[in-house]
Amino acid sequence: TVLSSGAGRGQTIAALSVASPKANPSSFCLLSLSWGGAGVTAVDTKGSPKADMSGCSVGTNGSASCTGSNGLNADATFAVGTSSGCSASKSGDKGGQPLIADPYAALASNIPAANCTSAKGGPVTSWSGSVTLGPVQQYCNGINLTASTTLTPATGGSVIVIRDGPLNIPGGMTLTGGSEGVTIIFAGASGLGYKPTYTLTGGGTINVSSPRSGIWSGVAIYTDPSLTDASGTVDYAAAGNSPTWDISGLIYVPHADIDFKGIVNKASNGLDCFALVDDTFASSGTTKILEFQTQCAQQGLIPPSGGNPIRQALVR
């Protein structure tokens, strides 16, 4: 380029513009890790008329197939295998994508050390009415609600570690977390010689919001990734319109096969922030996913991401 002014001498200036590919990862509401590989239909829905994941995407290391009225209505669906019908438009179904790493496995190093010594059949904690929590609470052999229960967490939130058992919320009952937030962790204890259940059970309602700061910021439910069906029951199955998950924050169940026909919405003390990480996800008929992902920053969660759609970026 030559610039000149009047009769003066021109000056040559060299300039270079480079357009470079730039990754633009998508935020996932649902990430199915599909430990069985790309040939597994890890996201499989049939007729989910109230499933609406607009504003975020779906990712899986398997394949994705949605049939029915509107699939999951995701912005895009990224699958290592094939992808069909789960996005709001056909162009959003993207197969042949790279593997997606488990984004939250490293959090397991922060699970408090086990303190359970009782064998199978030991006492199960009963909850009813109001329960005041400390910063960290451990319960061995599970928790069973005998009536609806309201939690009062510690300032900054509480961590509830449930070892060697489930959190059972029977039909008609509700577990409500306080405004400070709770993280519910399912974990095991080695050497006890049995295979317990590490899940939410029952047909009731869980209404909890994650803490919004600290190590477990944004995490509502976390299952130790070392737990698989070889060590106990980690799968979730629900029929009808139960259970109801009113949960704000991450639900991390990385080895769970989820067969869900319940309802998902935000917690009464939480914001619109929903992210589910599982092994496989299946739903049909009555599934209602009514929560969006618009307030995860305020909820304290960095959602899982990936997919890497490519756009050109001017870098210099």
PDB file of C-alpha atoms in Angstrom, residues 30-308:
ATOM      1  CA  LEU A  30     -27.176 -32.826  28.245  1.00  0.00           C
ATOM      2  CA  LEU A  31     -23.897 -34.713  27.880  1.00  0.00           C
ATOM      3  CA  SER A  32     -24.107 -38.503  27.555  1.00  0.00           C
ATOM      4  CA  LEU A  33     -20.610 -39.952  27.845  1.00  0.00           C
ATOM      5  CA  SER A  34     -21.568 -43.334  26.311  1.00  0.00           C
ATOM      6  CA  TRP A  35     -18.875 -45.537  27.771  1.00  0.00           C
ATOM      7  CA  GLY A  36     -20.073 -48.236  25.368  1.00  0.00           C
ATOM      8  CA  GLY A  37     -18.798 -46.261  22.394  1.00  0.00           C
ATOM      9  CA  ALA A  38     -20.109 -44.513  19.292  1.00  0.00           C
ATOM     10  CA  GLY A  39     -22.281 -47.466  18.270  1.00  0.00           C
ATOM     11  CA  VAL A  40     -24.519 -47.050  21.336  1.00  0.00           C
ATOM     12  CA  THR A  41     -27.627 -44.882  20.953  1.00  0.00           C
ATOM     13  CA  ALA A  42     -26.765 -42.887  24.051  1.00  0.00           C
ATOM     14  CA  VAL A  43     -29.421 -40.184  23.543  1.00  0.00           C
ATOM     15  CA  ASP A  44     -32.725 -41.803  22.617  1.00  0.00           C
ATOM     16  CA  THR A  45     -36.075 -40.026  22.910  1.00  0.00           C
ATOM     17  CA  LYS A  46     -39.470 -40.950  21.561  1.00  0.00           C
ATOM     18  CA  GLY A  47     -42.256 -38.391  21.628  1.00  0.00           C
ATOM     19  CA  SER A  48     -41.098 -35.844  24.222  1.00  0.00           C
ATOM     20  CA  PRO A  49     -43.554 -33.000  23.636  1.00  0.00           C
ATOM     21  CA  LYS A  50     -42.328 -30.835  26.527  1.00  0.00           C
ATOM     22  CA  ALA A  51     -38.575 -31.345  26.120  1.00  0.00           C
ATOM     23  CA  ASP A  52     -37.109 -27.962  25.210  1.00  0.00           C
ATOM     24  CA  MET A  53     -33.338 -27.508  25.266  1.00  0.00           C
ATOM     25  CA  SER A  54     -33.356 -24.362  23.169  1.00  0.00           C
ATOM     26  CA  GLY A  55     -30.469 -22.084  24.104  1.00  0.00           C
ATOM     27  CA  CYS A  56     -28.018 -24.940  24.579  1.00  0.00           C
ATOM     28  CA  SER A  57     -26.872 -28.129  22.873  1.00  0.00           C
ATOM     29  CA  VAL A  58     -26.659 -31.883  23.381  1.00  0.00           C
ATOM     30  CA  GLY A  59     -23.424 -33.832  23.246  1.00  0.00           C
ATOM     31  CA  THR A  60     -22.663 -37.544  23.268  1.00  0.00           C
ATOM     32  CA  ASN A  61     -19.765 -39.900  22.682  1.00  0.00           C
ATOM     33  CA  GLY A  62     -22.335 -42.314  21.265  1.00  0.00           C
ATOM     34  CA  SER A  63     -25.128 -41.742  18.768  1.00  0.00           C
ATOM     35  CA  ALA A  64     -28.265 -39.608  19.170  1.00  0.00           C
ATOM     36  CA  SER A  65     -31.751 -40.377  17.874  1.00  0.00           C
ATOM     37  CA  CYS A  66     -34.918 -38.425  18.671  1.00  0.00           C
ATOM     38  CA  THR A  67     -38.333 -39.163  17.217  1.00  0.00           C
ATOM     39  CA  GLY A  68     -41.682 -37.587  17.988  1.00  0.00           C
ATOM     40  CA  SER A  69     -42.998 -34.065  18.041  1.00  0.00           C
ATOM     41  CA  ASN A  70     -39.817 -32.048  18.467  1.00  0.00           C
ATOM     42  CA  GLY A  71     -37.035 -34.306  19.782  1.00  0.00           C
ATOM     43  CA  LEU A  72     -35.148 -32.286  22.388  1.00  0.00           C
ATOM     44  CA  ASN A  73     -35.344 -29.006  20.433  1.00  0.00           C
ATOM     45  CA  ALA A  74     -31.629 -28.446  21.101  1.00  0.00           C
ATOM     46  CA  ASP A  75     -29.704 -25.740  19.277  1.00  0.00           C
ATOM     47  CA  ALA A  76     -27.401 -28.504  18.025  1.00  0.00           C
ATOM     48  CA  THR A  77     -26.619 -32.145  18.771  1.00  0.00           C
ATOM     49  CA  PHE A  78     -22.987 -33.277  18.565  1.00  0.00           C
ATOM     50  CA  ALA A  79     -22.418 -37.038  18.411  1.00  0.00           C
ATOM     51  CA  VAL A  80     -19.317 -39.122  17.837  1.00  0.00           C
ATOM     52  CA  GLY A  81     -21.610 -41.593  16.061  1.00  0.00           C
ATOM     53  CA  THR A  82     -24.729 -40.574  14.142  1.00  0.00           C
ATOM     54  CA  SER A  83     -27.066 -37.719  15.039  1.00  0.00           C
ATOM     55  CA  SER A  84     -30.720 -37.491  14.027  1.00  0.00           C
ATOM     56  CA  GLY A  85     -33.754 -35.505  15.097  1.00  0.00           C
ATOM     57  CA  CYS A  86     -32.692 -34.104  18.478  1.00  0.00           C
ATOM     58  CA  SER A  87     -32.091 -30.543  17.266  1.00  0.00           C
ATOM     59  CA  ALA A  88     -34.495 -27.743  16.435  1.00  0.00           C
ATOM     60  CA  SER A  89     -33.437 -27.990  12.777  1.00  0.00           C
ATOM     61  CA  LYS A  90     -31.926 -30.757  10.694  1.00  0.00           C
ATOM     62  CA  SER A  91     -28.759 -28.725  10.165  1.00  0.00           C
ATOM     63  CA  GLY A  92     -28.143 -28.856  13.909  1.00  0.00           C
ATOM     64  CA  ASP A  93     -27.735 -32.644  13.933  1.00  0.00           C
ATOM     65  CA  LYS A  94     -23.981 -33.149  13.695  1.00  0.00           C
ATOM     66  CA  GLY A  95     -22.477 -36.643  13.599  1.00  0.00           C
ATOM     67  CA  GLY A  96     -18.862 -37.749  13.331  1.00  0.00           C
ATOM     68  CA  GLN A  97     -17.697 -35.332  16.016  1.00  0.00           C
ATOM     69  CA  PRO A  98     -14.572 -35.718  18.199  1.00  0.00           C
ATOM     70  CA  LEU A  99     -14.728 -37.404  21.604  1.00  0.00           C
ATOM     71  CA  ILE A 100     -15.854 -35.229  24.504  1.00  0.00           C
ATOM     72  CA  ALA A 101     -13.873 -35.562  27.725  1.00  0.00           C
ATOM     73  CA  ASP A 102     -15.597 -35.996  31.095  1.00  0.00           C
ATOM     74  CA  PRO A 103     -15.436 -32.403  32.369  1.00  0.00           C
ATOM     75  CA  TYR A 104     -16.113 -33.035  36.068  1.00  0.00           C
ATOM     76  CA  ALA A 105     -14.286 -36.265  36.958  1.00  0.00           C
ATOM     77  CA  ALA A 106     -11.477 -34.361  38.684  1.00  0.00           C
ATOM     78  CA  LEU A 107     -13.911 -33.012  41.289  1.00  0.00           C
ATOM     79  CA  ALA A 108     -13.897 -36.482  42.863  1.00  0.00           C
ATOM     80  CA  SER A 109     -10.613 -35.647  44.596  1.00  0.00           C
ATOM     81  CA  ASN A 110     -12.595 -33.197  46.755  1.00  0.00           C
ATOM     82  CA  ILE A 111     -15.055 -35.774  48.142  1.00  0.00           C
ATOM     83  CA  PRO A 112     -14.573 -35.918  51.933  1.00  0.00           C
ATOM     84  CA  ALA A 113     -12.886 -39.069  53.227  1.00  0.00           C
ATOM     85  CA  ALA A 114     -15.165 -41.979  54.118  1.00  0.00           C
ATOM     86  CA  ASN A 115     -16.115 -42.565  57.734  1.00  0.00           C
ATOM     87  CA  CYS A 116     -18.499 -45.523  57.305  1.00  0.00           C
ATOM     88  CA  THR A 117     -17.727 -48.793  59.078  1.00  0.00           C
ATOM     89  CA  SER A 118     -21.123 -50.507  59.284  1.00  0.00           C
ATOM     90  CA  ALA A 119     -21.943 -53.453  57.053  1.00  0.00           C
ATOM     91  CA  LYS A 120     -25.082 -53.842  54.952  1.00  0.00           C
ATOM     92  CA  GLY A 121     -28.239 -53.483  57.019  1.00  0.00           C
ATOM     93  CA  GLY A 122     -26.815 -50.737  59.208  1.00  0.00           C
ATOM     94  CA  PRO A 123     -28.964 -47.798  60.307  1.00  0.00           C
ATOM     95  CA  VAL A 124     -30.491 -45.619  57.615  1.00  0.00           C
ATOM     96  CA  THR A 125     -30.923 -41.948  58.470  1.00  0.00           C
ATOM     97  CA  SER A 126     -34.537 -40.750  58.577  1.00  0.00           C
ATOM     98  CA  TRP A 127     -35.419 -37.175  57.682  1.00  0.00           C
ATOM     99  CA  SER A 128     -38.641 -35.294  58.311  1.00  0.00           C
ATOM    100  CA  GLY A 129     -39.665 -31.718  59.091  1.00  0.00           C
ATOM    101  CA  SER A 130     -36.603 -29.473  59.334  1.00  0.00           C
ATOM    102  CA  VAL A 131     -32.926 -30.515  59.219  1.00  0.00           C
ATOM    103  CA  THR A 132     -30.064 -28.124  59.986  1.00  0.00           C
ATOM    104  CA  LEU A 133     -26.801 -28.941  58.208  1.00  0.00           C
ATOM    105  CA  GLY A 134     -23.166 -28.201  58.879  1.00  0.00           C
ATOM    106  CA  PRO A 135     -20.673 -27.425  56.098  1.00  0.00           C
ATOM    107  CA  VAL A 136     -20.112 -31.174  55.525  1.00  0.00           C
ATOM    108  CA  GLN A 137     -22.498 -33.956  56.581  1.00  0.00           C
ATOM    109  CA  GLN A 138     -21.923 -37.676  55.957  1.00  0.00           C
ATOM    110  CA  TYR A 139     -24.644 -40.318  56.081  1.00  0.00           C
ATOM    111  CA  CYS A 140     -23.973 -44.054  55.811  1.00  0.00           C
ATOM    112  CA  ASN A 141     -26.457 -46.595  54.363  1.00  0.00           C
ATOM    113  CA  GLY A 142     -28.637 -43.880  52.833  1.00  0.00           C
ATOM    114  CA  ILE A 143     -31.305 -41.345  53.779  1.00  0.00           C
ATOM    115  CA  ASN A 144     -35.040 -42.011  53.820  1.00  0.00           C
ATOM    116  CA  LEU A 145     -37.665 -39.272  54.055  1.00  0.00           C
ATOM    117  CA  THR A 146     -40.557 -40.185  56.321  1.00  0.00           C
ATOM    118  CA  ALA A 147     -42.210 -36.800  55.674  1.00  0.00           C
ATOM    119  CA  SER A 148     -41.488 -33.724  53.573  1.00  0.00           C
ATOM    120  CA  THR A 149     -38.245 -32.120  54.733  1.00  0.00           C
ATOM    121  CA  THR A 150     -36.750 -28.630  54.528  1.00  0.00           C
ATOM    122  CA  LEU A 151     -32.972 -28.252  54.824  1.00  0.00           C
ATOM    123  CA  THR A 152     -31.169 -25.314  56.404  1.00  0.00           C
ATOM    124  CA  PRO A 153     -27.635 -25.354  54.940  1.00  0.00           C
ATOM    125  CA  ALA A 154     -24.573 -23.733  56.463  1.00  0.00           C
ATOM    126  CA  THR A 155     -23.503 -20.279  55.326  1.00  0.00           C
ATOM    127  CA  GLY A 156     -22.035 -20.656  51.841  1.00  0.00           C
ATOM    128  CA  GLY A 157     -23.761 -24.002  51.320  1.00  0.00           C
ATOM    129  CA  SER A 158     -23.509 -27.573  52.621  1.00  0.00           C
ATOM    130  CA  VAL A 159     -22.049 -30.775  51.210  1.00  0.00           C
ATOM    131  CA  ILE A 160     -24.130 -33.898  51.927  1.00  0.00           C
ATOM    132  CA  VAL A 161     -22.212 -37.155  51.362  1.00  0.00           C
ATOM    133  CA  ILE A 162     -24.441 -40.244  51.116  1.00  0.00           C
ATOM    134  CA  ARG A 163     -22.403 -43.439  51.255  1.00  0.00           C
ATOM    135  CA  ASP A 164     -23.541 -46.959  50.496  1.00  0.00           C
ATOM    136  CA  GLY A 165     -27.185 -46.155  50.015  1.00  0.00           C
ATOM    137  CA  PRO A 166     -29.818 -44.060  48.228  1.00  0.00           C
ATOM    138  CA  LEU A 167     -31.658 -40.845  48.922  1.00  0.00           C
ATOM    139  CA  ASN A 168     -35.255 -42.062  49.032  1.00  0.00           C
ATOM    140  CA  ILE A 169     -38.025 -39.480  48.606  1.00  0.00           C
ATOM    141  CA  PRO A 170     -41.352 -41.345  48.573  1.00  0.00           C
ATOM    142  CA  GLY A 171     -44.272 -40.193  46.451  1.00  0.00           C
ATOM    143  CA  GLY A 172     -46.088 -37.188  47.828  1.00  0.00           C
ATOM    144  CA  MET A 173     -43.023 -35.965  49.762  1.00  0.00           C
ATOM    145  CA  THR A 174     -40.623 -33.132  48.951  1.00  0.00           C
ATOM    146  CA  LEU A 175     -37.014 -32.477  49.915  1.00  0.00           C
ATOM    147  CA  THR A 176     -36.392 -28.717  49.834  1.00  0.00           C
ATOM    148  CA  GLY A 177     -32.938 -27.158  50.073  1.00  0.00           C
ATOM    149  CA  GLY A 178     -32.295 -23.737  51.563  1.00  0.00           C
ATOM    150  CA  SER A 179     -31.158 -20.581  49.830  1.00  0.00           C
ATOM    151  CA  GLU A 180     -27.458 -21.167  50.660  1.00  0.00           C
ATOM    152  CA  GLY A 181     -27.476 -24.273  48.471  1.00  0.00           C
ATOM    153  CA  VAL A 182     -26.493 -27.926  48.850  1.00  0.00           C
ATOM    154  CA  THR A 183     -24.356 -30.420  46.960  1.00  0.00           C
ATOM    155  CA  ILE A 184     -25.543 -34.029  47.349  1.00  0.00           C
ATOM    156  CA  ILE A 185     -22.717 -36.514  46.733  1.00  0.00           C
ATOM    157  CA  PHE A 186     -23.246 -40.247  46.271  1.00  0.00           C
ATOM    158  CA  ALA A 187     -20.124 -42.188  47.217  1.00  0.00           C
ATOM    159  CA  GLY A 188     -19.059 -45.650  48.386  1.00  0.00           C
ATOM    160  CA  ALA A 189     -16.871 -47.140  51.068  1.00  0.00           C
ATOM    161  CA  SER A 190     -14.491 -49.919  50.139  1.00  0.00           C
ATOM    162  CA  GLY A 191     -14.335 -53.327  51.744  1.00  0.00           C
ATOM    163  CA  LEU A 192     -17.934 -53.628  52.963  1.00  0.00           C
ATOM    164  CA  GLY A 193     -18.673 -56.487  50.606  1.00  0.00           C
ATOM    165  CA  TYR A 194     -22.014 -55.526  49.073  1.00  0.00           C
ATOM    166  CA  LYS A 195     -23.505 -53.513  46.215  1.00  0.00           C
ATOM    167  CA  PRO A 196     -25.771 -50.711  47.450  1.00  0.00           C
ATOM    168  CA  THR A 197     -27.824 -48.208  45.481  1.00  0.00           C
ATOM    169  CA  TYR A 198     -26.236 -44.850  44.723  1.00  0.00           C
ATOM    170  CA  THR A 199     -29.202 -42.883  43.373  1.00  0.00           C
ATOM    171  CA  LEU A 200     -32.264 -40.831  44.051  1.00  0.00           C
ATOM    172  CA  THR A 201     -35.166 -43.222  44.581  1.00  0.00           C
ATOM    173  CA  GLY A 202     -38.902 -42.859  45.187  1.00  0.00           C
ATOM    174  CA  GLY A 203     -41.520 -40.870  43.335  1.00  0.00           C
ATOM    175  CA  GLY A 204     -41.372 -37.625  45.303  1.00  0.00           C
ATOM    176  CA  THR A 205     -39.936 -34.190  44.533  1.00  0.00           C
ATOM    177  CA  ILE A 206     -36.378 -32.991  45.059  1.00  0.00           C
ATOM    178  CA  ASN A 207     -36.202 -29.189  45.140  1.00  0.00           C
ATOM    179  CA  VAL A 208     -32.564 -28.159  45.627  1.00  0.00           C
ATOM    180  CA  SER A 209     -30.202 -25.495  44.369  1.00  0.00           C
ATOM    181  CA  SER A 210     -26.422 -25.807  44.235  1.00  0.00           C
ATOM    182  CA  PRO A 211     -24.034 -23.557  46.162  1.00  0.00           C
ATOM    183  CA  ARG A 212     -22.932 -20.575  44.084  1.00  0.00           C
ATOM    184  CA  SER A 213     -19.317 -20.424  45.228  1.00  0.00           C
ATOM    185  CA  GLY A 214     -16.576 -22.680  46.568  1.00  0.00           C
ATOM    186  CA  ILE A 215     -15.259 -26.049  45.392  1.00  0.00           C
ATOM    187  CA  TRP A 216     -18.739 -27.410  44.664  1.00  0.00           C
ATOM    188  CA  SER A 217     -20.029 -24.230  43.059  1.00  0.00           C
ATOM    189  CA  GLY A 218     -22.821 -24.984  40.605  1.00  0.00           C
ATOM    190  CA  VAL A 219     -22.969 -28.698  41.504  1.00  0.00           C
ATOM    191  CA  ALA A 220     -26.307 -29.946  42.848  1.00  0.00           C
ATOM    192  CA  ILE A 221     -25.857 -33.742  42.557  1.00  0.00           C
ATOM    193  CA  TYR A 222     -22.515 -35.519  42.109  1.00  0.00           C
ATOM    194  CA  THR A 223     -21.804 -39.243  41.882  1.00  0.00           C
ATOM    195  CA  ASP A 224     -18.260 -40.451  42.454  1.00  0.00           C
ATOM    196  CA  PRO A 225     -17.117 -41.442  38.929  1.00  0.00           C
ATOM    197  CA  SER A 226     -15.463 -44.577  40.332  1.00  0.00           C
ATOM    198  CA  LEU A 227     -18.944 -45.991  41.014  1.00  0.00           C
ATOM    199  CA  THR A 228     -20.375 -48.106  38.201  1.00  0.00           C
ATOM    200  CA  ASP A 229     -22.948 -50.883  37.977  1.00  0.00           C
ATOM    201  CA  ALA A 230     -20.103 -53.259  38.852  1.00  0.00           C
ATOM    202  CA  SER A 231     -19.904 -51.649  42.306  1.00  0.00           C
ATOM    203  CA  GLY A 232     -23.617 -51.043  42.871  1.00  0.00           C
ATOM    204  CA  THR A 233     -26.749 -49.637  41.269  1.00  0.00           C
ATOM    205  CA  VAL A 234     -26.153 -46.239  39.701  1.00  0.00           C
ATOM    206  CA  ASP A 235     -28.979 -46.202  37.120  1.00  0.00           C
ATOM    207  CA  TYR A 236     -32.078 -44.021  37.321  1.00  0.00           C
ATOM    208  CA  ALA A 237     -35.516 -45.152  36.174  1.00  0.00           C
ATOM    209  CA  ALA A 238     -38.734 -43.168  36.551  1.00  0.00           C
ATOM    210  CA  ALA A 239     -42.243 -43.755  35.280  1.00  0.00           C
ATOM    211  CA  GLY A 240     -45.310 -41.559  34.969  1.00  0.00           C
ATOM    212  CA  ASN A 241     -44.602 -37.989  36.019  1.00  0.00           C
ATOM    213  CA  SER A 242     -42.355 -38.878  38.905  1.00  0.00           C
ATOM    214  CA  PRO A 243     -39.917 -38.076  40.254  1.00  0.00           C
ATOM    215  CA  THR A 244     -40.013 -34.331  39.865  1.00  0.00           C
ATOM    216  CA  TRP A 245     -36.551 -32.789  39.704  1.00  0.00           C
ATOM    217  CA  ASP A 246     -36.667 -29.112  40.657  1.00  0.00           C
ATOM    218  CA  ILE A 247     -32.914 -28.695  40.504  1.00  0.00           C
ATOM    219  CA  SER A 248     -30.731 -25.687  39.761  1.00  0.00           C
ATOM    220  CA  GLY A 249     -27.184 -26.674  38.847  1.00  0.00           C
ATOM    221  CA  LEU A 250     -25.302 -29.718  37.615  1.00  0.00           C
ATOM    222  CA  ILE A 251     -26.589 -33.289  37.902  1.00  0.00           C
ATOM    223  CA  TYR A 252     -23.493 -35.479  37.454  1.00  0.00           C
ATOM    224  CA  VAL A 253     -24.184 -39.224  37.201  1.00  0.00           C
ATOM    225  CA  PRO A 254     -21.490 -40.290  34.714  1.00  0.00           C
ATOM    226  CA  HIS A 255     -22.153 -44.052  34.685  1.00  0.00           C
ATOM    227  CA  ALA A 256     -25.942 -43.924  34.990  1.00  0.00           C
ATOM    228  CA  ASP A 257     -28.277 -45.163  32.287  1.00  0.00           C
ATOM    229  CA  ILE A 258     -31.228 -42.815  32.711  1.00  0.00           C
ATOM    230  CA  ASP A 259     -34.713 -43.839  31.631  1.00  0.00           C
ATOM    231  CA  PHE A 260     -36.615 -40.676  32.455  1.00  0.00           C
ATOM    232  CA  LYS A 261     -40.289 -39.894  32.186  1.00  0.00           C
ATOM    233  CA  GLY A 262     -40.451 -37.278  34.896  1.00  0.00           C
ATOM    234  CA  ILE A 263     -40.312 -33.480  35.111  1.00  0.00           C
ATOM    235  CA  VAL A 264     -37.302 -31.164  35.271  1.00  0.00           C
ATOM    236  CA  ASN A 265     -37.596 -27.544  36.383  1.00  0.00           C
ATOM    237  CA  LYS A 266     -35.555 -25.038  38.370  1.00  0.00           C
ATOM    238  CA  ALA A 267     -35.448 -25.049  42.163  1.00  0.00           C
ATOM    239  CA  SER A 268     -37.632 -22.608  44.069  1.00  0.00           C
ATOM    240  CA  ASN A 269     -34.452 -21.155  45.640  1.00  0.00           C
ATOM    241  CA  GLY A 270     -32.422 -21.417  42.447  1.00  0.00           C
ATOM    242  CA  LEU A 271     -31.957 -19.978  38.990  1.00  0.00           C
ATOM    243  CA  ASP A 272     -32.465 -21.344  35.472  1.00  0.00           C
ATOM    244  CA  CYS A 273     -29.403 -23.563  35.171  1.00  0.00           C
ATOM    245  CA  PHE A 274     -29.686 -27.188  34.079  1.00  0.00           C
ATOM    246  CA  ALA A 275     -26.869 -29.503  33.014  1.00  0.00           C
ATOM    247  CA  LEU A 276     -27.045 -33.300  33.085  1.00  0.00           C
ATOM    248  CA  VAL A 277     -24.019 -35.571  32.572  1.00  0.00           C
ATOM    249  CA  ASP A 278     -24.782 -39.300  32.338  1.00  0.00           C
ATOM    250  CA  ASP A 279     -23.799 -42.470  30.484  1.00  0.00           C
ATOM    251  CA  THR A 280     -26.988 -42.776  28.403  1.00  0.00           C
ATOM    252  CA  PHE A 281     -30.296 -40.919  28.357  1.00  0.00           C
ATOM    253  CA  ALA A 282     -33.644 -42.287  27.202  1.00  0.00           C
ATOM    254  CA  SER A 283     -37.091 -40.766  27.528  1.00  0.00           C
ATOM    255  CA  SER A 284     -40.535 -41.183  26.066  1.00  0.00           C
ATOM    256  CA  GLY A 285     -44.032 -39.833  26.341  1.00  0.00           C
ATOM    257  CA  THR A 286     -44.377 -37.795  29.498  1.00  0.00           C
ATOM    258  CA  THR A 287     -40.917 -36.288  29.918  1.00  0.00           C
ATOM    259  CA  LYS A 288     -41.054 -32.555  30.589  1.00  0.00           C
ATOM    260  CA  ILE A 289     -37.817 -30.561  30.564  1.00  0.00           C
ATOM    261  CA  LEU A 290     -38.976 -27.065  31.409  1.00  0.00           C
ATOM    262  CA  GLU A 291     -35.705 -25.523  32.549  1.00  0.00           C
ATOM    263  CA  PHE A 292     -33.268 -23.479  30.488  1.00  0.00           C
ATOM    264  CA  GLN A 293     -29.566 -22.669  30.892  1.00  0.00           C
ATOM    265  CA  THR A 294     -29.712 -18.895  30.854  1.00  0.00           C
ATOM    266  CA  GLN A 295     -28.463 -18.230  34.412  1.00  0.00           C
ATOM    267  CA  CYS A 296     -25.630 -20.716  34.953  1.00  0.00           C
ATOM    268  CA  ALA A 297     -23.076 -17.937  35.470  1.00  0.00           C
ATOM    269  CA  GLN A 298     -25.103 -16.591  38.394  1.00  0.00           C
ATOM    270  CA  GLN A 299     -25.687 -20.147  39.667  1.00  0.00           C
ATOM    271  CA  GLY A 300     -21.922 -20.671  39.746  1.00  0.00           C
ATOM    272  CA  LEU A 301     -21.683 -23.415  37.101  1.00  0.00           C
ATOM    273  CA  ILE A 302     -19.473 -23.608  34.034  1.00  0.00           C
ATOM    274  CA  PRO A 303     -21.580 -25.980  31.889  1.00  0.00           C
ATOM    275  CA  PRO A 304     -19.960 -28.768  29.866  1.00  0.00           C
ATOM    276  CA  SER A 305     -19.053 -27.757  26.353  1.00  0.00           C
ATOM    277  CA  GLY A 306     -17.655 -29.108  23.120  1.00  0.00           C
ATOM    278  CA  GLY A 307     -18.638 -29.821  19.556  1.00  0.00           C
ATOM    279  CA  ASN A 308     -16.285 -27.317  18.012  1.00  0.00           C
TER     280      ASN A 308
END
